[in-house]
Amino acid sequence: MQHRIVVLGAGYAGAVAAGRLARRLRREDVAITLVNAEPDFVERVRMHQLATGQELRPRPFAEMFDGTGVELRLARVTAVDVDRKTVTVVPAVGPGKAEAPEQELEYDTLVYALGSAWNDQGVPGAAEHADQIASRSGALRLRERLAGLAAGESVVVVGGGLTGLEAVTEIAEARPDLDVALAARGALGDWLSPKGRRHLRKVVDGLGVTVHEHTAVTAVAPGHVTTAEGTAVPAAVTLWTTGFAVHPISRATALEVTGAGRIVVDRTMRSVSHPDLYAIGDAAMATGPAGHPLRMSCASGLPMAWQAADAIAARLTGGKLPNTPLRYFNQCVSLGRGEGLIQYVTADDRAVRAALTGRTAALYKELICKGAAWAVAHPTLGLPARRRRVAPQPARTDTPLPTTTPA
Ligand SMILES: Cc1cc2nc3c(=O)[nH]c(=O)nc-3n(C[C@H](O)[C@H](O)[C@H](O)COP(=O)(O)OP(=O)(O)OC[C@H]3O[C@@H](n4cnc5c(N)ncnc54)[C@H](O)[C@@H]3O)c2cc1C
């Protein structure tokens, strides 16, 4: 009997994990199913580029996984039952067609990699009036709105983190005719090294971005945002980039999750409460060096995927568990297309003195983005095949599932 591995989400983490599992395990022993809502890979790290009118290369999953042994299911996941070991999905249908009825998938091992969405932090008006670039649909909507702005109109990017910095510089570079501002809770780039901060300031000033430092935005309305001091800052478009939130599906399960709903995992990315489930990428809360949680990022998601896939393969085949410590090396920030900043960091992600700046940094960042997409697009290449026989698993004891989904 084949061991059924279901991977939920084909973002950076899920796609890479599925491919690596296919490379590690023998086809006759496992059935690997990859479930994703959309038919092609979304390069989330380039959503600010999409929003400013750049075209991204289409990356259809059907091509990527052709011949790998991974079965692709285009469907929206609506629930996970970790006790019955089932996933409820609504199959994707073409535009204009009636929604298909729900289906259930059974699993022996589940890899949960549904990623994250934007986080409006409950700020009044943000959900209704702000734009976001955490998803492709959000980036495409912002693209339309930016294209509709006349010269001199205002854009405020809320959030001075990595996503906010990349977005504000990209917009200011692409649309020098707009009045572009950044609202940051702290000082501009206050976690960076002195060299990194100086370079960031130089680029932002050169692009004519107005920076509102130590500024919390407390409300969003059509045409302006309001700060904690009660100041109204004009904003024909408000872009909200104050962090990511995970999908509510995990919180509705019996899994151990954090207050924010991220699934708590051990160093092999296995759920601390349900050993048949692994969580990776933004959806998971894993501990990194010095006991600090890994941050939601592609930089964490890819090593988490490798670790999870290798751990699953090791446990199924009786091999050696992976013991690679997950750590950071740098933070790679694009500052428009011609400028960048590579901030070198300690293993636990704190800035050190060294930073790479300018055109070389922009090229480095571009290579990193290309490398991440390559890893997804060639899920089974570049890995030595270690297809090992799956050891006999305990007999399944689950009661048979009903053939129709209960109401
Ligand atoms: C503009 C921007 C720039 C960024 N830049 C960087 C950067 O420079 N470096 C970096 O390290 N990180 C960066 N990030 C963060 C990075 O993109 C995320 O951390 C990363 O995408 C997380 O990977 P993931 O696989 O966990 O989730 P995702 O990439 O979000 O993938 C989740 C997948 O699950 C699918 N999915 C979601 N819900 C469902 C459902 N209910 N049913 C079926 N499928 C579903 C989605 O369609 C998607 O394919 C950036 C993010 C943004 C938005």
XYZ file of C-alpha atoms in Angstrom, residues 31-370:
340
model
C 1.646 8.845 -3.564
C 2.537 12.544 -3.371
C -0.293 14.992 -3.984
C 0.330 18.740 -4.180
C -2.776 20.872 -3.646
C -2.805 24.497 -4.734
C -5.541 27.002 -5.422
C -3.903 28.468 -8.527
C -2.453 26.746 -11.603
C 0.815 28.642 -11.644
C 3.522 29.593 -9.196
C 3.283 33.080 -7.721
C 6.667 34.699 -7.134
C 5.576 36.590 -4.059
C 8.961 38.237 -3.637
C 8.291 40.135 -6.867
C 4.789 41.420 -6.103
C 6.048 45.020 -5.840
C 7.423 44.618 -9.367
C 4.098 43.286 -10.628
C 2.308 46.207 -8.960
C 4.486 48.727 -10.775
C 3.680 47.341 -14.207
C 6.507 44.829 -14.745
C 5.662 41.516 -16.375
C 6.587 38.341 -14.524
C 7.420 35.114 -16.267
C 4.506 32.625 -16.144
C 5.442 29.456 -14.265
C 2.727 26.793 -14.734
C 2.864 23.961 -12.190
C 1.743 21.450 -14.821
C 5.098 21.988 -16.601
C 7.165 22.093 -13.422
C 5.884 18.832 -12.023
C 5.487 16.983 -15.321
C 7.231 13.631 -15.029
C 8.172 14.080 -11.354
C 5.582 11.682 -9.967
C 3.906 14.486 -7.984
C 0.164 14.634 -8.633
C -1.091 18.205 -8.847
C -4.598 18.978 -7.539
C -5.931 22.436 -8.320
C -8.262 23.075 -5.443
C -8.885 25.436 -2.559
C -8.296 23.931 0.855
C -11.136 24.800 3.214
C -10.446 22.603 6.251
C -8.051 20.095 7.759
C -9.180 17.414 10.200
C -6.047 16.249 11.980
C -7.856 13.525 13.918
C -9.474 11.880 10.875
C -6.420 12.791 8.778
C -8.437 14.375 6.013
C -8.332 17.613 4.064
C -11.453 19.231 2.638
C -10.972 20.891 -0.734
C -13.100 22.657 -3.310
C -11.770 21.770 -6.777
C -10.899 24.691 -9.027
C -13.250 25.198 -11.959
C -12.958 27.459 -14.971
C -14.155 31.080 -14.786
C -17.915 31.514 -14.922
C -18.624 27.898 -13.926
C -20.559 26.869 -10.818
C -18.416 25.982 -7.803
C -17.618 22.262 -7.652
C -18.770 20.260 -4.617
C -16.332 19.746 -1.753
C -14.112 16.669 -1.735
C -12.064 15.005 0.957
C -8.480 13.835 0.608
C -7.034 11.339 3.044
C -3.422 11.485 4.073
C -0.888 9.490 6.013
C 1.518 12.434 6.192
C 0.459 16.041 5.656
C 2.753 18.944 4.797
C 0.975 22.211 5.568
C 2.421 25.101 3.526
C -0.473 27.472 2.884
C 1.656 30.576 3.387
C 0.198 33.859 4.528
C -1.839 36.854 3.481
C -1.639 40.536 4.339
C -2.273 41.687 7.862
C -4.342 44.844 8.295
C -3.712 44.659 12.063
C -7.353 45.618 12.600
C -6.612 49.289 11.838
C -9.906 51.008 11.007
C -10.414 51.509 7.286
C -7.355 49.480 6.243
C -9.327 46.446 5.043
C -11.697 48.638 3.011
C -9.428 51.361 1.654
C -5.829 50.141 1.654
C -4.093 48.085 -1.004
C -1.768 45.166 -0.396
C 0.917 43.229 -2.270
C 0.983 40.007 -0.247
C -0.977 38.266 -3.023
C -1.013 38.392 -6.803
C -4.615 39.640 -6.859
C -3.626 42.436 -4.465
C -0.620 43.397 -6.576
C -2.706 43.420 -9.764
C -5.316 45.633 -8.145
C -2.623 48.047 -6.964
C -1.145 48.037 -10.470
C -4.461 49.255 -11.854
C -4.844 51.877 -9.171
C -1.321 53.223 -9.667
C -1.829 53.320 -13.415
C -4.943 55.423 -12.821
C -3.111 58.070 -10.769
C -2.309 61.412 -12.389
C 1.027 63.219 -11.893
C 1.309 64.793 -8.444
C -1.127 62.416 -6.746
C -0.032 60.835 -3.486
C 0.861 57.293 -2.452
C 1.575 56.363 1.169
C 3.265 53.055 1.941
C 2.541 52.064 5.526
C 5.207 49.870 7.136
C 8.964 50.398 7.241
C 9.934 46.706 7.111
C 11.532 44.890 4.191
C 8.322 44.715 2.127
C 7.546 48.400 2.698
C 11.063 49.468 1.714
C 11.033 47.393 -1.453
C 7.570 48.668 -2.374
C 8.140 52.355 -1.722
C 11.401 52.489 -3.683
C 9.930 50.476 -6.566
C 6.914 52.794 -6.806
C 9.005 55.974 -6.510
C 11.409 54.733 -9.181
C 8.641 53.627 -11.579
C 6.513 56.737 -11.042
C 8.742 59.744 -10.350
C 5.728 61.945 -11.160
C 3.882 60.798 -7.998
C 4.213 62.135 -4.480
C 5.406 58.996 -2.670
C 5.728 58.701 1.132
C 6.636 56.022 3.663
C 5.186 55.823 7.180
C 7.418 53.840 9.557
C 6.807 53.147 13.231
C 10.514 53.521 14.049
C 13.438 55.254 12.399
C 14.126 54.418 8.746
C 15.840 50.999 8.588
C 16.602 51.116 12.315
C 17.568 47.413 12.436
C 20.256 47.818 9.743
C 23.977 48.476 10.187
C 25.143 52.116 10.008
C 26.338 51.492 6.444
C 23.018 49.902 5.502
C 21.037 52.770 7.036
C 23.153 55.402 5.280
C 22.698 53.723 1.935
C 18.970 53.290 2.408
C 18.600 56.957 3.325
C 20.613 58.023 0.276
C 18.473 55.961 -2.096
C 15.171 56.984 -0.560
C 16.157 60.671 -0.617
C 17.412 60.348 -4.185
C 14.037 58.971 -5.240
C 12.252 61.870 -3.551
C 10.372 59.703 -1.026
C 9.013 61.584 1.992
C 9.708 59.534 5.120
C 7.420 59.880 8.140
C 9.484 58.239 10.884
C 8.172 57.257 14.323
C 4.720 57.406 12.822
C 1.919 54.965 13.534
C -0.994 55.032 11.119
C -4.200 54.592 13.099
C -6.859 54.903 10.391
C -7.203 54.736 6.631
C -9.843 56.652 4.683
C -10.339 57.339 0.978
C -7.801 60.054 0.167
C -5.774 60.081 3.390
C -4.376 58.215 6.380
C -4.480 59.452 9.954
C -1.478 59.157 12.260
C -1.449 58.555 16.026
C -0.772 62.303 16.458
C -3.987 63.028 14.586
C -2.280 64.306 11.425
C -3.991 63.545 8.111
C -1.466 62.553 5.429
C -2.826 62.724 1.862
C -2.961 59.302 0.197
C -4.816 58.760 -3.063
C -3.473 55.218 -2.666
C -2.478 53.629 0.649
C -0.337 50.508 0.465
C -0.411 48.430 3.649
C 2.731 46.383 4.366
C 2.802 45.896 8.129
C 3.419 42.151 8.173
C 1.660 38.960 7.195
C -1.127 36.917 8.800
C -1.668 33.186 8.340
C -4.861 31.691 6.934
C -7.458 30.795 9.601
C -7.554 27.106 8.579
C -4.810 26.075 11.024
C -6.506 27.764 13.968
C -9.683 25.760 13.331
C -7.798 22.484 13.849
C -6.729 20.673 17.021
C -3.097 21.491 16.194
C -0.918 23.389 18.611
C -0.656 26.859 17.104
C 0.605 30.241 18.276
C -1.820 33.041 19.145
C -1.489 34.199 15.533
C -2.309 30.716 14.199
C 1.153 29.579 13.077
C 1.638 25.843 13.559
C 4.261 25.096 16.216
C 6.877 22.668 14.877
C 10.051 21.037 16.135
C 13.457 21.214 14.431
C 12.356 18.669 11.804
C 9.296 20.845 11.033
C 6.993 18.247 12.553
C 3.977 19.506 14.492
C 4.644 19.288 18.212
C 1.077 18.063 18.767
C 0.388 15.859 15.709
C 3.350 13.801 14.479
C 1.754 13.012 11.092
C 1.746 16.679 10.172
C 4.628 18.915 9.129
C 4.324 22.668 8.675
C 6.708 24.862 6.693
C 7.034 28.395 5.375
C 5.018 31.314 6.701
C 2.376 28.977 8.152
C 4.809 27.429 10.633
C 6.454 28.632 13.808
C 9.901 27.080 14.013
C 12.658 28.053 16.366
C 15.951 29.152 14.869
C 19.351 30.027 16.301
C 19.451 31.491 19.835
C 15.885 30.285 20.344
C 14.426 33.042 18.152
C 11.464 32.214 15.911
C 12.266 32.071 12.211
C 10.757 35.057 10.438
C 8.148 34.715 7.719
C 10.295 34.826 4.599
C 11.394 32.920 1.584
C 14.812 32.817 3.256
C 13.281 30.664 6.018
C 10.721 28.812 3.898
C 13.154 27.069 1.558
C 15.408 25.544 4.257
C 12.287 24.603 6.212
C 11.027 22.728 3.148
C 14.325 20.868 2.698
C 14.374 19.978 6.376
C 10.771 18.721 6.386
C 11.167 16.662 3.207
C 14.390 15.070 4.433
C 12.875 14.333 7.847
C 9.781 12.714 6.317
C 11.934 10.636 3.977
C 14.228 9.629 6.849
C 11.355 8.595 9.084
C 9.675 6.601 6.335
C 12.812 4.817 5.209
C 14.560 4.402 8.544
C 17.314 6.812 7.444
C 19.191 9.420 9.433
C 17.215 12.492 10.502
C 18.525 15.781 9.085
C 20.337 17.897 11.598
C 21.137 21.018 9.603
C 20.752 24.100 11.781
C 18.509 26.700 10.125
C 20.223 30.072 10.090
C 20.348 33.388 8.276
C 23.191 34.874 6.242
C 21.834 38.140 4.892
C 18.789 40.245 4.229
C 18.504 41.011 0.533
C 16.571 44.177 -0.218
C 15.802 45.585 -3.645
C 15.547 49.377 -3.713
C 14.076 49.771 -7.165
C 15.630 48.036 -10.181
C 19.032 49.724 -10.113
C 19.777 49.829 -6.382
C 19.900 47.308 -3.584
C 21.136 46.525 -0.143
C 22.523 43.237 1.099
C 22.703 43.457 4.867
C 24.821 40.659 6.311
C 23.415 39.248 9.541
C 24.259 36.868 12.371
C 22.813 33.358 12.362
C 19.819 34.715 14.302
C 19.229 37.554 11.847
C 20.839 40.559 13.594
C 22.680 43.016 11.365
C 26.467 43.001 11.425
C 28.654 45.874 10.154
C 29.145 44.515 6.654
C 26.683 45.426 3.915
C 26.815 45.382 0.145
C 25.191 48.337 -1.588
C 24.464 49.828 -4.992
C 24.207 48.154 -8.357
C 26.109 45.046 -7.224
C 23.610 44.574 -4.420
C 20.722 44.959 -6.889
C 22.249 42.256 -9.087
C 22.856 39.993 -6.090
C 19.228 40.386 -5.025
C 18.062 39.605 -8.559
C 20.150 36.428 -8.510
C 18.603 35.415 -5.170
C 15.070 35.883 -6.557
C 15.969 33.926 -9.699
